[in-house]
Amino acid sequence: MQADDRLAAIRGRIAHAAKLARRDAADVTLIAVSKTHPAEAIEPLLAAGHRDFGENRVQEAEAKWPALRERYPDARLHLIGQLQSNKAAEAVALADAIHAVDRSSLVTALAKAMDAQGRRPACFVQVNIGEEPQKGGCAIADLPALLAEARTAHLPIAGLMCLPPAGVEAAPYFALLAKLARDEGIAGLSMGMSDDFETAVMIGATHVRIGSALFGERQAAGTAA
Ligand SMILES: *Cc1c(COP(=O)(O)O)cnc(C)c1O
């Protein structure tokens, strides 16, 4: 199947899940996660009118996107991977949205870069929703303080983001993220990937991040994460 056919199929599945949940599919942004895939794989989606793309590494995004954006200036780039504070300025210069704001030092670095550049990409605060030690994301207990800090620093908080534990039913984790967002008065929910996006849409996802279901499997570990 061609990438644009896959895109249409996924849009159809999102629309179906949204309908079941009495939601408007237009309230769900499909982020095509193009990490590890070359510009030639991305172009057909841009040509088909898709505009939201996700990359997890600043360096890779910097290598691919300036040329693509020359041809498609309205493409929107979402940085979805863990971000080092020393990459904050590059991230702010490049991204339309940053989905992995997860700690105080990064809030400070992003705020400084935004003030310096006069550019304010939408920020999603990543929550370590399964309390997994090896994963990024702020601890649930630390979320209110981190959000307060981010608001004080004038980061435009667009939503919460999570990556639920692998290999178990994701729905309870999506529901928990939705509850945390409600408690904090936050509208956006970046959750759901290739294997579970319909569930995420039914639970309220506003942004789903879909890679392999659109582009095919990535190369094995090392390049994949
Ligand atoms: C790679 C990645 C995705 C997409 O994963 P698929 O299973 O390929 O859809 C989504 N979110 C994040 C944070 C990722 O790193």
mmCIF file of N, CA and C and ligand atoms in Angstrom, residues 33 35 56 80 161 163 193-194 209-212 218 225, ligand 1:
data_model
loop_
_atom_site.group_PDB
_atom_site.id
_atom_site.type_symbol
_atom_site.label_atom_id
_atom_site.label_comp_id
_atom_site.label_asym_id
_atom_site.label_seq_id
_atom_site.Cartn_x
_atom_site.Cartn_y
_atom_site.Cartn_z
ATOM 1 N N VAL A 33 4.634 10.317 12.302
ATOM 2 C CA VAL A 33 5.972 10.246 12.915
ATOM 3 C C VAL A 33 6.963 9.706 11.885
ATOM 4 N N LYS A 35 10.304 9.892 11.921
ATOM 5 C CA LYS A 35 11.674 9.610 12.386
ATOM 6 C C LYS A 35 12.233 8.376 11.680
ATOM 7 N N ASN A 56 11.830 12.655 16.469
ATOM 8 C CA ASN A 56 12.230 12.594 17.871
ATOM 9 C C ASN A 56 13.645 13.096 18.130
ATOM 10 N N ILE A 80 8.913 15.050 19.346
ATOM 11 C CA ILE A 80 8.233 14.154 20.282
ATOM 12 C C ILE A 80 9.194 13.389 21.178
ATOM 13 N N MET A 161 1.292 14.839 27.555
ATOM 14 C CA MET A 161 1.698 13.772 26.639
ATOM 15 C C MET A 161 2.128 12.567 27.458
ATOM 16 N N LEU A 163 3.535 8.161 27.100
ATOM 17 C CA LEU A 163 3.884 6.897 26.443
ATOM 18 C C LEU A 163 3.591 5.812 27.463
ATOM 19 N N MET A 193 -0.455 5.686 19.677
ATOM 20 C CA MET A 193 0.514 5.430 18.626
ATOM 21 C C MET A 193 -0.087 4.366 17.685
ATOM 22 N N SER A 194 0.746 3.785 16.828
ATOM 23 C CA SER A 194 0.212 2.872 15.804
ATOM 24 C C SER A 194 -0.687 1.774 16.364
ATOM 25 N N ARG A 209 0.165 10.098 17.637
ATOM 26 C CA ARG A 209 1.504 10.099 17.026
ATOM 27 C C ARG A 209 1.727 8.744 16.362
ATOM 28 N N ILE A 210 1.642 8.726 15.045
ATOM 29 C CA ILE A 210 1.620 7.447 14.345
ATOM 30 C C ILE A 210 2.788 7.329 13.369
ATOM 31 N N GLY A 211 3.622 6.320 13.614
ATOM 32 C CA GLY A 211 4.795 6.102 12.772
ATOM 33 C C GLY A 211 4.643 4.879 11.899
ATOM 34 N N SER A 212 4.854 3.708 12.485
ATOM 35 C CA SER A 212 4.962 2.488 11.678
ATOM 36 C C SER A 212 3.699 2.168 10.880
ATOM 37 N N ARG A 218 10.159 0.571 11.256
ATOM 38 C CA ARG A 218 11.476 1.211 11.224
ATOM 39 C C ARG A 218 12.563 0.145 11.316
ATOM 40 N N ALA A 225 14.761 4.233 18.171
ATOM 41 C CA ALA A 225 14.276 5.020 19.311
ATOM 42 C C ALA A 225 14.536 6.482 19.083
HETATM 43 C C1 LIG B 1 8.294 6.574 17.547
HETATM 44 C C2 LIG B 1 7.310 7.253 18.399
HETATM 45 C C3 LIG B 1 5.938 7.195 18.086
HETATM 46 C C4 LIG B 1 5.355 6.414 16.924
HETATM 47 O O1 LIG B 1 5.400 5.055 17.204
HETATM 48 P P1 LIG B 1 4.684 3.960 16.235
HETATM 49 O O2 LIG B 1 4.469 2.800 17.121
HETATM 50 O O3 LIG B 1 5.662 3.700 15.143
HETATM 51 O O4 LIG B 1 3.445 4.541 15.739
HETATM 52 C C5 LIG B 1 5.071 7.911 18.902
HETATM 53 N N1 LIG B 1 5.509 8.630 19.954
HETATM 54 C C6 LIG B 1 6.821 8.695 20.277
HETATM 55 C C7 LIG B 1 7.230 9.507 21.454
HETATM 56 C C8 LIG B 1 7.753 8.001 19.524
HETATM 57 O O5 LIG B 1 9.048 8.080 19.866
#
